[in-house]
XYZ file of C-alpha atoms in Angstrom:
551
model
C -63.395 91.248 206.419
C -62.975 91.452 202.651
C -65.857 92.826 200.602
C -66.487 91.106 197.281
C -67.690 93.381 194.510
C -67.990 91.692 191.159
C -64.886 89.657 190.337
C -62.383 91.410 192.517
C -61.995 91.761 196.265
C -61.238 94.908 198.238
C -60.894 95.337 201.942
C -63.512 97.575 203.418
C -60.949 100.147 204.445
C -59.793 100.318 200.784
C -61.807 102.671 198.581
C -61.379 102.910 194.811
C -62.020 106.481 193.704
C -62.906 107.145 190.089
C -63.819 110.112 187.936
C -66.308 107.957 186.063
C -67.814 104.492 186.292
C -69.241 103.218 182.990
C -72.217 100.867 183.237
C -73.011 98.638 180.248
C -75.371 95.748 180.947
C -75.898 94.871 177.276
C -74.731 91.866 175.257
C -71.091 90.994 174.660
C -70.860 92.780 171.315
C -72.323 95.965 172.757
C -69.972 95.622 175.708
C -66.972 95.716 173.348
C -68.388 98.891 171.817
C -67.701 100.577 175.157
C -63.990 100.514 174.374
C -63.907 103.762 172.338
C -65.611 105.611 175.202
C -63.141 104.163 177.718
C -60.319 105.174 175.403
C -61.649 108.732 175.123
C -62.036 109.036 178.906
C -58.483 107.810 179.429
C -57.036 110.272 176.934
C -59.006 113.064 178.648
C -57.223 112.165 181.900
C -60.258 110.584 183.559
C -59.849 107.583 185.875
C -62.505 105.018 185.038
C -63.543 101.398 184.881
C -66.497 99.353 183.649
C -69.421 97.563 185.336
C -70.966 94.767 183.266
C -72.937 91.526 183.688
C -71.301 88.778 185.713
C -71.470 86.339 182.770
C -68.845 88.498 181.040
C -66.417 88.367 183.965
C -63.907 86.509 181.778
C -63.412 89.662 179.696
C -61.312 91.079 182.559
C -58.170 92.429 180.922
C -59.583 92.410 177.380
C -60.938 95.958 177.426
C -58.357 98.645 178.003
C -58.800 101.187 180.825
C -61.387 98.942 182.539
C -59.385 97.313 185.298
C -60.408 96.033 187.700
C -63.579 95.047 185.877
C -66.705 95.163 188.039
C -69.589 92.757 187.512
C -73.140 92.518 188.811
C -74.997 89.185 189.183
C -77.168 88.787 186.080
C -80.381 87.969 187.966
C -80.254 91.234 189.902
C -80.578 93.338 186.736
C -82.908 91.165 184.687
C -85.780 93.361 183.404
C -88.163 90.434 183.936
C -87.301 90.309 187.654
C -87.008 94.040 188.272
C -89.728 94.247 190.957
C -88.707 91.054 192.803
C -85.016 91.952 193.020
C -85.253 95.725 193.468
C -84.359 95.722 197.180
C -81.635 93.085 196.683
C -80.089 95.175 193.889
C -80.243 98.286 196.096
C -78.399 96.447 198.867
C -75.813 95.121 196.422
C -75.224 98.630 195.074
C -74.796 100.068 198.568
C -72.206 97.411 199.337
C -70.325 98.222 196.124
C -70.432 101.948 196.792
C -68.698 101.369 200.129
C -65.580 100.336 198.167
C -65.990 102.017 194.793
C -66.822 105.714 194.666
C -67.201 107.565 191.378
C -67.848 111.268 190.812
C -69.934 110.409 187.763
C -71.798 107.363 186.487
C -72.100 106.908 182.714
C -74.978 104.486 182.256
C -75.320 103.182 178.690
C -78.256 100.845 179.411
C -81.830 102.223 179.489
C -83.454 99.333 181.401
C -85.057 100.130 184.770
C -82.630 97.912 186.783
C -79.661 99.637 185.133
C -81.157 103.076 185.947
C -81.702 102.017 189.554
C -78.157 100.709 189.808
C -76.657 103.873 188.277
C -78.639 106.146 190.625
C -77.725 104.052 193.691
C -74.002 104.253 192.811
C -73.996 107.972 192.006
C -73.314 110.653 194.641
C -76.504 112.366 193.389
C -79.066 111.718 190.595
C -77.548 114.614 188.645
C -74.185 112.789 188.574
C -75.599 110.147 186.231
C -74.872 110.715 182.543
C -77.131 108.738 180.270
C -79.941 106.763 181.843
C -80.905 107.330 185.494
C -83.754 108.223 187.822
C -84.802 111.579 189.220
C -85.336 112.401 192.905
C -88.839 110.896 192.707
C -87.643 107.658 191.140
C -88.904 108.478 187.663
C -86.834 107.640 184.561
C -84.659 110.516 183.358
C -82.126 110.915 180.592
C -79.212 113.217 181.210
C -77.923 114.402 177.882
C -79.456 114.708 174.454
C -77.133 112.226 172.792
C -78.296 109.386 175.057
C -81.881 110.539 174.428
C -81.263 110.023 170.716
C -79.456 106.740 171.448
C -82.606 105.434 173.107
C -84.787 106.714 170.258
C -82.560 105.149 167.588
C -82.467 101.769 169.343
C -86.257 101.678 169.294
C -86.626 103.017 165.724
C -83.990 101.182 163.727
C -84.790 102.567 160.310
C -83.803 105.989 161.649
C -80.545 105.035 163.355
C -77.767 106.792 161.427
C -74.952 106.533 164.004
C -72.895 103.570 165.175
C -73.682 102.505 168.723
C -70.044 103.025 169.775
C -70.171 106.684 168.740
C -73.454 107.225 170.601
C -71.815 105.676 173.688
C -68.884 108.078 173.241
C -71.193 111.075 173.019
C -73.076 109.978 176.139
C -69.822 110.511 178.054
C -68.894 113.660 176.107
C -69.562 116.079 179.038
C -66.502 114.595 180.794
C -64.242 115.033 177.808
C -63.722 118.769 177.921
C -65.300 119.376 174.549
C -62.861 117.027 172.780
C -65.278 114.195 172.087
C -65.221 112.844 168.577
C -61.579 113.873 168.052
C -59.714 111.957 170.737
C -59.882 108.467 169.331
C -56.955 107.711 167.008
C -58.568 105.542 164.337
C -61.550 103.263 165.101
C -60.414 99.678 165.192
C -56.685 100.343 165.261
C -55.931 97.752 167.917
C -58.099 99.219 170.656
C -58.413 96.023 172.649
C -55.668 94.805 174.954
C -53.035 92.277 174.016
C -54.211 88.703 174.457
C -51.272 87.076 176.267
C -48.753 84.348 175.495
C -50.879 81.508 176.850
C -53.849 82.411 174.642
C -51.603 82.596 171.578
C -50.094 79.210 172.325
C -53.582 77.683 172.687
C -54.616 79.198 169.363
C -51.605 77.716 167.595
C -52.290 74.295 169.158
C -55.925 74.374 168.000
C -54.888 75.321 164.475
C -52.205 72.628 164.272
C -54.787 70.183 162.862
C -55.016 72.139 159.607
C -53.600 70.790 156.325
C -49.851 71.223 156.145
C -50.036 72.819 152.690
C -52.174 75.922 152.971
C -52.021 79.678 152.455
C -53.510 80.909 155.672
C -56.785 80.735 157.594
C -60.163 82.415 157.283
C -62.507 82.521 160.268
C -66.200 81.685 159.973
C -68.635 82.550 162.750
C -71.618 80.292 161.992
C -73.951 81.323 164.809
C -75.734 84.475 165.919
C -77.879 85.612 168.829
C -81.028 84.377 167.038
C -81.611 81.817 164.326
C -83.247 84.445 162.107
C -79.923 86.316 162.125
C -77.927 83.285 160.922
C -76.742 82.943 157.377
C -77.337 79.258 156.412
C -74.600 76.779 157.236
C -74.863 75.359 153.696
C -73.865 78.814 152.393
C -70.814 78.850 154.676
C -69.903 75.406 153.314
C -70.055 76.611 149.721
C -68.022 79.694 150.642
C -65.375 77.606 152.400
C -65.108 75.265 149.443
C -64.412 78.096 146.970
C -61.878 79.826 149.184
C -60.009 76.554 149.727
C -60.082 75.512 146.068
C -59.160 78.892 144.627
C -56.743 80.265 147.228
C -55.786 77.331 149.436
C -56.995 79.205 152.537
C -58.382 76.935 155.246
C -61.721 77.783 156.949
C -61.768 77.830 160.753
C -65.155 77.400 162.429
C -65.683 79.673 165.439
C -68.364 79.852 168.084
C -69.601 78.936 171.547
C -70.285 75.399 172.768
C -74.020 75.988 172.242
C -73.291 76.382 168.512
C -71.880 72.863 168.233
C -74.855 71.661 166.089
C -73.945 74.240 163.456
C -70.348 73.029 163.309
C -71.551 69.437 163.066
C -73.818 70.385 160.172
C -70.879 72.053 158.412
C -68.818 68.879 158.887
C -71.562 66.716 157.383
C -71.999 68.935 154.329
C -68.420 69.768 153.397
C -65.894 67.820 151.345
C -62.962 70.236 151.786
C -60.593 70.787 154.741
C -61.496 72.921 157.737
C -60.538 73.388 161.380
C -63.223 73.296 164.074
C -62.561 75.235 167.307
C -66.243 75.736 168.228
C -66.668 75.580 172.006
C -62.926 75.163 172.591
C -61.886 78.756 173.358
C -62.370 81.335 176.045
C -62.641 84.953 174.950
C -58.864 85.543 174.970
C -58.196 82.327 173.045
C -60.872 83.265 170.521
C -59.109 86.587 170.078
C -55.793 84.810 169.622
C -57.346 82.498 166.995
C -58.673 85.577 165.188
C -55.141 87.004 165.216
C -54.092 84.023 163.051
C -56.805 84.680 160.435
C -56.435 86.685 157.220
C -60.142 87.574 157.451
C -63.391 86.842 159.273
C -66.753 86.106 157.639
C -69.475 86.398 160.199
C -73.024 87.161 161.159
C -73.627 90.287 163.269
C -72.137 88.928 166.506
C -69.841 89.605 169.402
C -67.128 87.782 167.473
C -67.486 90.426 164.751
C -66.934 93.219 167.270
C -63.991 91.354 168.804
C -62.369 90.997 165.385
C -62.969 94.690 164.644
C -61.353 95.657 167.948
C -58.333 93.597 166.949
C -58.139 95.242 163.537
C -58.944 92.091 161.516
C -60.421 92.549 157.996
C -63.964 91.211 157.994
C -67.155 90.721 156.026
C -70.367 90.643 158.045
C -73.895 89.682 157.004
C -76.788 91.575 158.586
C -80.130 89.775 158.636
C -83.562 90.254 160.236
C -83.375 93.201 162.666
C -79.633 93.815 162.227
C -78.205 96.625 160.098
C -74.631 97.925 159.699
C -75.277 101.636 160.157
C -75.848 101.316 163.923
C -74.450 97.947 165.053
C -71.822 97.422 162.377
C -68.110 96.835 163.043
C -66.148 99.754 164.538
C -63.396 99.278 162.001
C -62.854 101.263 158.777
C -62.649 99.139 155.635
C -65.048 96.407 156.790
C -67.623 95.023 154.333
C -71.225 94.718 155.442
C -74.060 93.055 153.478
C -77.827 93.430 153.836
C -80.449 91.603 151.767
C -82.141 93.740 149.098
C -85.599 93.139 150.537
C -88.019 96.008 151.259
C -88.822 94.508 154.673
C -85.238 94.678 155.911
C -84.453 95.530 158.645
C -87.554 94.178 160.320
C -88.834 95.489 163.680
C -87.751 93.649 166.841
C -91.334 92.706 167.716
C -92.204 91.519 164.194
C -93.105 87.903 163.344
C -91.849 87.165 159.844
C -94.567 86.102 157.393
C -92.041 85.431 154.603
C -90.413 82.362 156.113
C -87.264 84.319 157.047
C -86.539 84.844 153.371
C -83.696 87.215 154.169
C -81.561 84.384 155.538
C -81.303 82.776 152.104
C -81.434 85.876 149.907
C -77.674 86.507 149.876
C -75.944 83.653 148.079
C -72.605 82.076 148.896
C -71.456 82.895 145.365
C -71.528 86.698 145.804
C -69.940 86.501 149.256
C -67.139 84.353 147.824
C -66.634 86.881 144.992
C -66.254 89.713 147.524
C -63.980 87.771 149.856
C -61.709 86.535 147.065
C -61.517 90.047 145.568
C -60.430 91.488 148.920
C -57.854 88.719 149.436
C -56.331 89.053 145.966
C -56.695 92.760 145.118
C -57.217 94.386 148.517
C -60.517 95.929 147.323
C -64.043 94.724 148.091
C -65.317 96.685 145.077
C -63.407 94.384 142.713
C -65.832 91.590 143.628
C -69.090 93.490 143.046
C -71.149 92.081 140.203
C -74.620 92.728 138.804
C -75.793 89.597 140.615
C -74.340 90.868 143.884
C -76.269 94.148 143.583
C -79.500 92.226 143.000
C -79.018 90.249 146.192
C -77.306 92.607 148.610
C -76.831 96.201 149.659
C -73.053 96.350 150.040
C -71.500 98.802 152.485
C -67.951 99.655 153.507
C -67.185 101.284 156.857
C -65.095 104.452 156.995
C -64.258 107.288 159.399
C -65.888 110.632 158.646
C -64.330 114.072 158.983
C -65.646 114.480 162.533
C -64.260 111.203 163.904
C -67.386 109.033 163.648
C -67.573 105.662 161.945
C -69.859 105.672 158.918
C -70.962 103.399 156.100
C -70.468 104.061 152.375
C -72.584 102.254 149.809
C -70.526 100.266 147.277
C -73.409 98.641 145.384
C -76.011 100.028 142.991
C -78.098 101.411 145.858
C -76.346 104.762 146.347
C -79.393 106.629 144.988
C -81.976 104.645 146.956
C -84.153 106.733 149.250
C -83.075 104.675 152.281
C -79.363 105.216 151.537
C -79.817 108.948 150.961
C -81.983 109.305 154.066
C -79.403 107.633 156.314
C -76.658 109.913 154.932
C -78.738 113.046 155.333
C -79.738 112.116 158.880
C -76.059 111.887 159.840
C -75.526 115.427 158.623
C -78.523 117.045 160.298
C -78.756 115.005 163.527
C -75.060 115.463 164.274
C -75.497 119.221 164.172
C -78.828 119.218 166.010
C -77.480 117.160 168.897
C -74.145 118.968 169.121
C -75.782 122.399 168.999
C -78.449 121.553 171.575
C -75.808 120.045 173.860
C -73.475 123.050 173.584
C -76.251 125.624 174.044
C -75.666 127.230 170.630
C -78.053 130.000 169.612
C -77.836 129.368 165.840
C -77.471 126.151 163.803
C -73.925 125.184 162.893
C -73.352 125.944 159.185
C -73.263 123.011 156.793
C -69.655 123.807 155.974
C -67.828 121.298 153.741
C -70.906 119.100 153.470
C -71.338 117.834 149.893
C -74.545 119.011 148.252
C -75.481 115.361 147.629
C -75.631 114.809 151.411
C -77.101 118.150 152.459
C -79.791 118.127 149.728
C -80.111 114.571 148.333
C -81.938 113.811 145.136
C -84.770 111.717 146.566
C -87.569 110.142 144.563
C -90.412 112.581 144.060
C -92.778 110.564 146.249
C -90.323 110.357 149.169
C -89.365 114.022 148.872
C -92.967 115.166 148.855
C -93.993 113.056 151.853
C -90.985 113.605 154.131
C -90.435 117.222 153.070
C -94.051 118.003 153.890
C -93.778 116.289 157.275
C -90.637 118.266 158.167
C -92.175 121.544 157.019
C -95.249 120.941 159.179
C -92.970 120.125 162.142
C -91.211 123.457 161.661
C -94.600 125.209 161.459
C -95.816 123.595 164.691
C -92.581 124.481 166.503
C -92.896 128.071 165.304
C -96.484 128.151 166.629
C -95.248 126.837 169.977
C -92.663 129.611 170.129
C -95.251 132.268 169.312
C -97.932 131.065 171.680
C -95.870 130.114 174.711
C -93.112 132.735 174.982
C -92.127 133.647 177.605
C -92.345 130.500 179.718
C -92.230 130.247 183.508
C -89.508 128.138 185.114
C -92.151 125.649 186.283
C -93.392 124.900 182.747
C -93.960 121.181 181.990
C -93.797 120.450 178.239
C -94.937 116.836 178.648
C -98.509 117.887 179.410
C -98.834 120.811 176.995
C -101.405 120.156 174.207
C -99.265 121.703 171.440
C -96.242 119.638 172.512
C -98.449 116.542 172.251
C -99.636 117.621 168.804
C -96.014 117.934 167.640
C -95.292 114.452 168.976
C -98.292 112.943 167.215
C -97.368 114.583 163.937
C -93.821 113.246 164.103
C -95.144 109.791 164.917
C -97.363 109.854 161.828
C -94.311 109.852 159.492
C -92.208 106.623 159.701
C -89.042 108.474 158.721
C -89.479 110.816 161.699
C -90.032 108.055 164.252
C -86.690 108.696 165.962
C -87.428 112.414 165.956
C -90.755 111.721 167.674
C -89.181 109.724 170.483
C -86.419 112.292 170.764
C -88.992 115.084 171.078
C -90.663 113.126 173.845
C -87.328 112.766 175.619
C -86.538 116.463 175.043
C -89.826 117.486 176.703
C -88.994 115.280 179.695
C -85.453 116.624 179.837
C -86.670 120.221 180.198
C -89.447 119.646 182.735
C -89.430 122.540 185.188
C -86.974 124.529 183.043
C -89.278 126.630 180.892
C -86.803 129.256 179.607
C -84.236 126.572 178.703
C -86.926 124.556 176.923
C -87.911 127.573 174.882
C -84.270 128.150 173.906
C -83.974 124.503 172.828
C -87.211 124.712 170.789
C -86.008 127.864 169.059
C -82.775 126.121 167.985
C -84.554 122.912 167.013
C -87.020 124.898 164.912
C -84.170 126.566 163.013
C -82.548 123.179 162.321
C -85.758 121.483 161.168
C -86.715 124.468 159.020
C -83.318 124.260 157.284
C -83.773 120.501 156.883
C -87.233 120.950 155.407
C -85.967 123.508 152.872
C -83.439 120.916 151.616
C -86.425 119.101 150.100
C -87.547 122.108 148.037
């Protein structure tokens, strides 16, 4: 009898053997950000594929090195139904493991159902990289990069790395020390080819455009939440200017559920456009994007799809979204944030300003940037004084160590937030790499510009954060003096001084990610006292160096 596992069928006597199975049960955009990790694993000679939610089964063949794609029924891994479906999920996992056997599981999703699934599919709990469960069924994180990934997701203002790079580093132990240097260039056509049929459909859908035109520009009107949507009226004004000044025809993109947005655009506009909302599958959407000269979008899965196809794009980040962690994995992309002190807002925050950020960035400045890029090839040519009042303007780039990063193009380069994000990239990259490799001394800040290693913060910010870091270093030094040597059975999670360190980190908003990371670090080294002491010694040296940069 055949055994159905996800969207493909194997006979029971057939077993697929893999070096690694990647689990990503996140949204579509986050799913596409798995591609760089899959690419790295492939180049390291690792056989692999991907397990995702069943609702994304139609992405089969889109992601490279993820065939056959495995899918799990959505209801089995819903966090809201975790208790009710636990036994059903366990049985489903056992059935899958009879036909798919992986030496390692790389789980990128920290939810409890994803941890349970990863542990059930792994040959042993220790074979799970990322988020799993220990032998007693308690949550565990294998690896310090995924520990920071979890911390950064929960503490957005302290999230200096793109999600794709944190996914890559979660799988780094399987890359033979080559992680961060394997990927050619982020966004250089990483996704698979889309197929002749999809391209023909795209051309048929675009055949309704005006005969006299100078290309197409895509517009993704919707987003995962209304508070993340730039107003349709702004898209209309943008489309009008691009058509009148360059003869480029707007193409409305989106799912069938976003039909009301397209209808609103149609009511408000007086210039030509093409509407393909709800008329494409994922491959056809990709083929439509291939026909565009650019995409203007909210922070969406469509943005990540365009980035994976190498399409120039401008993306607007509103509410909880910010480009430094969920921005496009494509160098040269333009990302806008509203210049509001409340942005980005916390996920659990109810806006008391009437979602002011949605209207703060005008169509006029977006049109200036888009037209500058189309005519001169440079976003910077479209930056005006008005634009800097309304938006923080970023451009993505690849740094010297192979990570995607964001460079500020607007008049906000000297803002404390900009400087803090840049400095965090420098110090956290070395902290995490050194702790992972077992280094005994901090990696030197070789070739790091002084402006990044020791930024010129405002006096108030420097005094507050510098003091908090210095006290962290002092507390870690006290821990080293009072607790050395430690027995193997030592449990940091219950030690009073470890709790004091956690509480101090939590008291400084800029150290919120560090606080959660410290909590994860203590859990990671439960029952490994000497190793914990070694990690604390290295972390102390890093934080002391970081604190001195504020002097």
